[in-house]
Short mmCIF file of C-alpha atoms and ligand atoms in Angstrom, two decimals:
data_model
loop_
_atom_site.label_atom_id
_atom_site.label_comp_id
_atom_site.label_asym_id
_atom_site.label_seq_id
_atom_site.Cartn_x
_atom_site.Cartn_y
_atom_site.Cartn_z
CA UNK A 1 0.00 0.00 0.00
CA UNK A 2 1.38 3.44 -0.86
CA UNK A 3 1.07 5.79 2.07
CA UNK A 4 -0.47 9.20 1.46
CA UNK A 5 1.98 10.75 3.95
CA UNK A 6 5.45 10.21 5.32
CA UNK A 7 6.14 10.26 9.04
CA UNK A 8 9.65 11.63 8.60
CA UNK A 9 12.23 11.86 5.87
CA UNK A 10 15.62 13.30 5.07
CA UNK A 11 15.67 16.19 2.63
CA UNK A 12 18.92 16.57 0.75
CA UNK A 13 19.50 20.18 1.76
CA UNK A 14 20.31 18.87 5.25
CA UNK A 15 16.95 19.01 6.95
CA UNK A 16 14.72 16.33 8.38
CA UNK A 17 11.08 16.74 7.54
CA UNK A 18 8.71 15.57 10.28
CA UNK A 19 4.94 15.21 9.96
CA UNK A 20 3.60 17.30 12.85
CA UNK A 21 1.27 14.80 14.51
CA UNK A 22 -0.09 17.43 16.90
CA UNK A 23 -2.00 18.92 13.97
CA UNK A 24 -3.64 15.68 12.83
CA UNK A 25 -6.25 14.88 11.74
CA UNK A 26 -7.28 18.37 10.66
CA UNK A 27 -3.94 19.55 9.27
CA UNK A 28 -1.21 17.67 7.40
CA UNK A 29 1.77 19.90 8.14
CA UNK A 30 5.48 19.14 8.11
CA UNK A 31 8.15 20.57 10.44
CA UNK A 32 11.63 21.08 9.03
CA UNK A 33 14.37 20.52 11.58
CA UNK A 34 17.94 21.62 10.92
CA UNK A 35 19.53 20.87 14.31
CA UNK A 36 19.54 18.12 16.94
CA UNK A 37 17.88 20.54 19.35
CA UNK A 38 14.94 21.02 16.97
CA UNK A 39 14.54 17.27 16.47
CA UNK A 40 14.69 16.70 20.25
CA UNK A 41 12.02 19.34 20.66
CA UNK A 42 9.80 17.65 18.05
CA UNK A 43 10.12 14.39 20.04
CA UNK A 44 9.46 16.12 23.38
CA UNK A 45 6.27 17.86 22.23
CA UNK A 46 4.97 14.69 20.44
CA UNK A 47 5.18 16.17 16.94
CA UNK A 48 6.81 12.81 16.24
CA UNK A 49 5.95 9.95 18.59
CA UNK A 50 5.75 6.17 18.71
CA UNK A 51 8.82 4.17 19.70
CA UNK A 52 10.31 3.26 16.29
CA UNK A 53 9.59 6.72 14.84
CA UNK A 54 11.30 8.31 17.85
CA UNK A 55 14.35 6.11 17.19
CA UNK A 56 14.48 7.11 13.51
CA UNK A 57 13.99 10.77 14.38
CA UNK A 58 16.85 10.64 16.89
CA UNK A 59 19.14 9.06 14.28
CA UNK A 60 18.28 11.82 11.82
CA UNK A 61 18.75 14.32 14.65
CA UNK A 62 22.40 13.29 14.88
CA UNK A 63 22.72 13.32 11.07
CA UNK A 64 21.21 16.79 10.81
CA UNK A 65 23.58 18.13 13.44
CA UNK A 66 26.57 16.53 11.72
CA UNK A 67 25.44 18.12 8.45
CA UNK A 68 25.17 21.49 10.20
CA UNK A 69 28.76 21.16 11.42
CA UNK A 70 30.09 19.47 8.29
CA UNK A 71 32.12 22.40 6.98
CA UNK A 72 34.27 22.33 10.13
CA UNK A 73 37.39 20.16 10.46
CA UNK A 74 36.73 16.55 11.44
CA UNK A 75 38.05 17.09 14.99
CA UNK A 76 35.56 19.90 15.59
CA UNK A 77 32.66 17.81 14.30
CA UNK A 78 33.69 14.98 16.64
CA UNK A 79 33.90 17.31 19.63
CA UNK A 80 30.63 19.08 18.72
CA UNK A 81 28.43 16.02 18.39
CA UNK A 82 28.30 14.71 22.00
CA UNK A 83 26.06 17.67 22.92
CA UNK A 84 23.63 16.57 20.19
CA UNK A 85 23.53 13.05 21.59
CA UNK A 86 22.85 14.43 25.08
CA UNK A 87 19.95 16.64 24.00
CA UNK A 88 18.36 13.79 22.05
CA UNK A 89 18.85 11.29 24.90
CA UNK A 90 16.87 13.45 27.29
CA UNK A 91 13.93 14.08 24.95
CA UNK A 92 11.76 11.16 26.22
CA UNK A 93 12.63 8.32 28.61
CA UNK A 94 10.51 5.23 27.91
CA UNK A 95 10.87 4.17 24.25
CA UNK A 96 14.12 2.22 24.18
CA UNK A 97 14.34 2.65 20.39
CA UNK A 98 15.59 6.18 21.06
CA UNK A 99 18.63 4.90 22.98
CA UNK A 100 19.09 1.96 20.61
CA UNK A 101 19.26 4.30 17.59
CA UNK A 102 21.58 6.76 19.35
CA UNK A 103 23.80 3.85 20.31
CA UNK A 104 24.05 2.79 16.66
CA UNK A 105 24.84 6.35 15.61
CA UNK A 106 27.44 6.63 18.40
CA UNK A 107 29.11 3.41 17.26
CA UNK A 108 29.37 4.71 13.68
CA UNK A 109 30.87 7.95 14.94
CA UNK A 110 33.36 6.18 17.19
CA UNK A 111 34.47 3.80 14.43
CA UNK A 112 34.58 6.32 11.60
CA UNK A 113 37.98 6.98 10.14
CA UNK A 114 36.71 9.92 8.06
CA UNK A 115 39.20 12.75 7.89
CA UNK A 116 36.78 15.56 7.00
CA UNK A 117 33.66 16.93 8.63
CA UNK A 118 31.73 16.20 5.45
CA UNK A 119 32.91 12.59 5.56
CA UNK A 120 31.71 12.10 9.13
CA UNK A 121 28.36 13.69 8.25
CA UNK A 122 28.00 11.36 5.25
CA UNK A 123 28.74 8.26 7.39
CA UNK A 124 26.17 9.31 9.99
CA UNK A 125 23.53 10.07 7.38
CA UNK A 126 24.11 6.65 5.80
CA UNK A 127 23.47 4.99 9.19
CA UNK A 128 20.33 7.06 9.85
CA UNK A 129 18.97 6.11 6.43
CA UNK A 130 19.81 2.48 7.15
CA UNK A 131 17.92 2.59 10.48
CA UNK A 132 14.94 4.13 8.65
CA UNK A 133 14.96 1.51 5.87
CA UNK A 134 15.44 -1.38 8.32
CA UNK A 135 12.42 -0.25 10.32
CA UNK A 136 10.15 -0.28 7.28
CA UNK A 137 11.44 -3.72 6.27
CA UNK A 138 10.99 -5.05 9.83
CA UNK A 139 7.41 -3.81 9.89
CA UNK A 140 6.60 -5.62 6.66
CA UNK A 141 8.07 -8.87 8.00
CA UNK A 142 6.20 -8.42 11.29
CA UNK A 143 3.07 -7.70 9.30
CA UNK A 144 3.32 -10.96 7.38
CA UNK A 145 4.04 -13.00 10.52
CA UNK A 146 1.28 -11.34 12.52
CA UNK A 147 -1.32 -11.47 9.73
CA UNK A 148 -1.11 -15.26 9.85
CA UNK A 149 -2.42 -15.15 13.44
CA UNK A 150 -5.71 -13.50 12.48
CA UNK A 151 -8.85 -15.40 11.51
CA UNK A 152 -10.72 -14.39 8.34
CA UNK A 153 -12.68 -11.19 8.95
CA UNK A 154 -11.03 -10.64 12.34
CA UNK A 155 -12.33 -7.84 14.50
CA UNK A 156 -9.22 -6.32 16.06
CA UNK A 157 -9.09 -3.96 19.01
CA UNK A 158 -6.06 -1.66 19.26
CA UNK A 159 -4.87 1.03 21.63
CA UNK A 160 -2.93 4.23 20.97
CA UNK A 161 -1.29 4.45 17.54
CA UNK A 162 1.19 1.79 16.51
CA UNK A 163 0.88 2.52 12.83
CA UNK A 164 2.87 4.10 10.03
CA UNK A 165 2.75 7.32 12.02
CA UNK A 166 4.55 5.65 14.94
CA UNK A 167 7.25 4.07 12.78
CA UNK A 168 9.24 4.74 9.62
CA UNK A 169 6.29 3.29 7.70
CA UNK A 170 3.67 0.48 7.56
CA UNK A 171 3.43 0.22 11.36
CA UNK A 172 3.71 -2.56 13.93
CA UNK A 173 0.20 -3.35 15.26
CA UNK A 174 -1.39 -1.54 12.32
CA UNK A 175 1.24 -3.08 10.04
CA UNK A 176 -0.20 -6.50 10.88
CA UNK A 177 -3.65 -5.20 10.02
CA UNK A 178 -2.40 -3.63 6.76
CA UNK A 179 -0.63 -6.84 5.76
CA UNK A 180 -3.72 -8.92 6.56
CA UNK A 181 -5.94 -6.63 4.49
CA UNK A 182 -3.42 -6.65 1.63
CA UNK A 183 -3.52 -10.46 1.72
CA UNK A 184 -7.30 -10.41 1.30
CA UNK A 185 -8.43 -10.70 4.92
CA UNK A 186 -11.30 -8.21 5.48
CA UNK A 187 -10.16 -7.17 8.97
CA UNK A 188 -12.09 -4.49 10.80
CA UNK A 189 -10.57 -2.37 13.55
CA UNK A 190 -11.86 -1.00 16.83
CA UNK A 191 -9.67 1.87 18.00
CA UNK A 192 -9.55 3.06 21.60
CA UNK A 193 -9.54 6.84 21.62
CA UNK A 194 -6.57 6.64 24.07
CA UNK A 195 -6.95 9.21 26.79
CA UNK A 196 -5.48 11.66 27.50
CA UNK A 197 -3.58 12.58 24.29
CA UNK A 198 -6.05 10.80 21.97
CA UNK A 199 -3.57 9.06 19.68
CA UNK A 200 -6.32 6.56 18.82
CA UNK A 201 -8.93 9.17 17.90
CA UNK A 202 -6.60 11.62 16.19
CA UNK A 203 -4.05 9.31 14.59
CA UNK A 204 -5.19 5.67 14.32
CA UNK A 205 -8.67 6.57 13.07
CA UNK A 206 -7.17 8.98 10.53
CA UNK A 207 -4.43 6.61 9.39
CA UNK A 208 -6.82 3.72 8.82
CA UNK A 209 -9.30 5.95 7.03
CA UNK A 210 -6.50 6.99 4.64
CA UNK A 211 -6.15 3.32 3.68
CA UNK A 212 -9.88 2.62 3.56
CA UNK A 213 -9.66 0.08 6.40
CA UNK A 214 -12.94 0.04 8.37
CA UNK A 215 -12.41 1.53 11.81
CA UNK A 216 -14.77 2.18 14.71
CA UNK A 217 -13.66 4.60 17.40
CA UNK A 218 -14.57 3.98 21.03
CA UNK A 219 -13.90 5.55 24.41
CA UNK A 220 -11.24 3.49 26.22
CA UNK A 221 -13.74 2.54 28.88
CA UNK A 222 -16.05 0.88 26.30
CA UNK A 223 -13.47 -1.79 25.40
CA UNK A 224 -14.73 -4.01 28.23
CA UNK A 225 -18.23 -3.98 26.75
CA UNK A 226 -16.99 -5.07 23.33
CA UNK A 227 -14.82 -7.83 24.80
CA UNK A 228 -17.63 -9.08 27.05
CA UNK A 229 -19.98 -9.24 24.05
CA UNK A 230 -17.59 -11.46 22.11
CA UNK A 231 -17.24 -8.69 19.50
CA UNK A 232 -13.42 -8.79 19.40
CA UNK A 233 -11.28 -11.63 17.99
CA UNK A 234 -7.86 -10.22 18.90
CA UNK A 235 -6.24 -7.30 20.66
CA UNK A 236 -3.06 -6.01 19.01
CA UNK A 237 -0.89 -3.26 20.47
CA UNK A 238 2.64 -1.95 20.00
CA UNK A 239 5.33 -1.49 22.65
CA UNK A 240 7.77 1.15 23.84
CA UNK A 241 10.06 -1.23 25.67
CA UNK A 242 9.98 -4.95 26.39
CA UNK A 243 12.03 -6.18 29.35
CA UNK A 244 14.15 -9.35 29.26
CA UNK A 245 11.30 -11.37 30.83
CA UNK A 246 8.72 -10.20 28.25
CA UNK A 247 6.98 -7.53 30.36
CA UNK A 248 5.71 -4.82 28.02
CA UNK A 249 5.66 -1.06 28.52
CA UNK A 250 3.16 0.59 26.17
CA UNK A 251 0.69 3.47 26.18
CA UNK A 252 -1.16 3.81 29.48
CA UNK A 253 -4.37 1.80 29.22
CA UNK A 254 -2.68 -1.20 27.60
CA UNK A 255 -2.45 -3.16 30.87
CA UNK A 256 -6.20 -2.95 31.61
CA UNK A 257 -6.88 -4.15 28.05
CA UNK A 258 -4.60 -7.14 28.60
CA UNK A 259 -6.44 -8.01 31.81
CA UNK A 260 -9.78 -7.73 30.01
CA UNK A 261 -8.59 -9.82 27.07
CA UNK A 262 -7.43 -12.51 29.49
CA UNK A 263 -10.75 -12.40 31.36
CA UNK A 264 -12.68 -12.89 28.11
CA UNK A 265 -10.37 -15.43 26.47
CA UNK A 266 -9.32 -13.12 23.63
CA UNK A 267 -5.71 -13.32 22.34
CA UNK A 268 -3.55 -10.34 23.29
CA UNK A 269 -0.73 -9.72 20.79
CA UNK A 270 2.16 -7.28 21.11
CA UNK A 271 3.94 -6.28 17.89
CA UNK A 272 7.35 -4.66 18.05
CA UNK A 273 10.68 -4.73 16.26
CA UNK A 274 13.69 -6.26 18.02
CA UNK A 275 14.95 -2.71 18.60
CA UNK A 276 12.20 -2.41 21.24
CA UNK A 277 13.56 -5.34 23.27
CA UNK A 278 15.73 -4.25 26.19
CA UNK A 279 17.72 -7.17 27.56
CA UNK A 280 19.47 -4.90 30.05
CA UNK A 281 16.28 -4.59 32.11
CA UNK A 282 15.23 -7.77 33.89
CA UNK A 283 11.52 -7.02 34.40
CA UNK A 284 8.96 -4.35 33.65
CA UNK A 285 9.48 -2.89 37.13
CA UNK A 286 12.80 -1.48 35.90
CA UNK A 287 11.38 0.33 32.86
CA UNK A 288 11.41 4.14 33.28
CA UNK A 289 7.88 5.43 32.85
CA UNK A 290 7.47 8.98 31.60
CA UNK A 291 5.30 11.27 33.75
CA UNK A 292 3.62 13.87 31.57
CA UNK A 293 2.17 17.29 32.31
CA UNK A 294 -0.99 17.72 34.37
CA UNK A 295 -2.69 19.84 31.72
CA UNK A 296 -3.02 16.79 29.43
CA UNK A 297 -5.55 15.46 31.96
CA UNK A 298 -7.17 18.63 33.28
CA UNK A 299 -8.28 19.71 29.82
CA UNK A 300 -7.50 19.58 26.10
CA UNK A 301 -6.87 21.98 23.25
CA UNK A 302 -6.85 25.06 25.44
CA UNK A 303 -10.05 24.10 27.33
CA UNK A 304 -9.72 23.25 31.03
CA UNK A 305 -12.44 21.23 32.76
CA UNK A 306 -10.84 20.15 36.04
CA UNK A 307 -10.76 22.47 39.06
CA UNK A 308 -7.63 24.54 39.32
CA UNK A 309 -4.93 23.09 41.58
CA UNK A 310 -6.21 19.49 41.55
CA UNK A 311 -3.46 16.87 41.91
CA UNK A 312 -2.97 14.81 38.73
CA UNK A 313 -1.47 11.36 38.05
CA UNK A 314 -0.49 11.17 34.38
CA UNK A 315 1.90 8.33 33.50
CA UNK A 316 2.35 8.09 29.72
CA UNK A 317 2.80 4.30 29.80
CA UNK A 318 1.94 1.24 31.86
CA UNK A 319 3.49 -2.21 32.14
CA UNK A 320 1.69 -5.38 31.07
CA UNK A 321 3.14 -8.52 32.66
CA UNK A 322 4.44 -11.08 30.16
CA UNK A 323 1.99 -13.64 31.59
CA UNK A 324 -0.86 -11.72 29.89
CA UNK A 325 0.79 -11.64 26.45
CA UNK A 326 -0.47 -14.38 24.12
CA UNK A 327 2.34 -13.74 21.66
CA UNK A 328 5.03 -11.21 20.89
CA UNK A 329 5.40 -10.58 17.16
CA UNK A 330 8.81 -9.36 16.01
CA UNK A 331 10.30 -9.24 12.52
CA UNK A 332 12.11 -12.53 13.09
CA UNK A 333 9.62 -14.65 15.02
CA UNK A 334 6.28 -15.00 16.76
CA UNK A 335 7.07 -15.82 20.38
CA UNK A 336 4.09 -17.48 21.99
CA UNK A 337 3.77 -16.82 25.73
CA UNK A 338 7.04 -14.85 25.89
CA UNK A 339 9.27 -15.36 28.91
CA UNK A 340 12.89 -14.82 29.90
CA UNK A 341 14.10 -18.08 28.35
CA UNK A 342 12.32 -17.68 24.99
CA UNK A 343 13.54 -14.09 24.67
CA UNK A 344 17.10 -15.10 25.60
CA UNK A 345 17.01 -17.70 22.82
CA UNK A 346 15.91 -14.99 20.36
CA UNK A 347 18.66 -12.68 21.60
CA UNK A 348 21.31 -15.38 21.20
CA UNK A 349 20.10 -16.26 17.71
CA UNK A 350 20.37 -12.60 16.71
CA UNK A 351 23.85 -12.16 18.07
CA UNK A 352 24.99 -15.09 15.92
CA UNK A 353 22.72 -14.82 12.85
CA UNK A 354 24.42 -17.72 11.04
CA UNK A 355 23.70 -20.12 13.93
O1 MRU B 1 3.28 8.66 23.77
P1 MRU B 1 3.38 7.99 22.42
O2 MRU B 1 2.32 8.44 21.45
O3 MRU B 1 4.78 8.09 21.85
O4 MRU B 1 3.11 6.46 22.72
C1 MRU B 1 3.18 5.54 21.67
C2 MRU B 1 2.83 4.17 22.05
O5 MRU B 1 2.59 3.87 23.20
C3 MRU B 1 2.89 3.13 20.97
O6 MRU B 1 1.96 2.13 21.20
C4 MRU B 1 4.29 2.51 20.95
O7 MRU B 1 5.28 3.49 20.89
C5 MRU B 1 4.46 1.57 19.82
S1 MRU B 1 4.54 2.40 18.27
C6 MRU B 1 4.81 1.27 17.05
#
């Protein structure tokens, strides 16, 4: 399927173009970032969001900064770039793809033997483009693997936006749906609106409409009713970070969905690329959860409905225990009932791809 939009892309004059997701669905507007600081800001304010898209944006953030410095001698580019890494690292804490992508960019920088600033910038841009291309390819493989899990005419419930908008393209959870539809399965989607930032209402509903995939929007609290009625065949969500034991951090509201799916005997699938797996964190309890501003909960779009001064609890993500995950779908495998041992096997296989 050809997408009618691009989430982010490199423009050859040394800018990264980012679809400003704060304006969707009413406006399709692109930001043009020419420094790491501007890219970090776009991540911080959710102009670009979704774990894999954040990783790609961070990689381009380094590339854009290197391009900005590229007329300087190589030594000055090398000494100027650590500040760019620092500003990008602190943009958001939960999606591990951000740190994974910066780590890849840092490795390229450390290993580069380029003797000019322009050479270093070219090496970094090549790696950012590679990260971007790999993400799209991973999503297509994940889509094919995940589509095979869905019955004909499946009614799929999803939460937040784990689509093309949240990745370099195609999507993770929505990538599975796209691949199933492309293979002739008439899947229909139920999209949680996803309080408080409404990624489901603003982004998932819009993205699926662009592709002509039937979508029904619901308040998050109505998911229980659908599941209890037997109106859902599968729940599919994305992830921001998966711990070594298979616990999943994703948009707040994912954990209650997993509990509900378990209660009603509906499979609960998590789709994410391997870049979302964090083997350095033993369990979900160790995943840093972003706390976001109170005004996301006390009102929206300039309108405030809660009394002034009320205390607010606004975690951006929650953690679903691995025991509630029917299967984890990555680009290399479907891991049924993920646990520490199954994920360690996957990790080992990846470290020695010829094995
Ligand atoms: O706060 P957001 O919009 O960045 O949260 C996004 C999610 O929780 C997604 O489900 C997750 O990043 C997976 S995107 C393929």
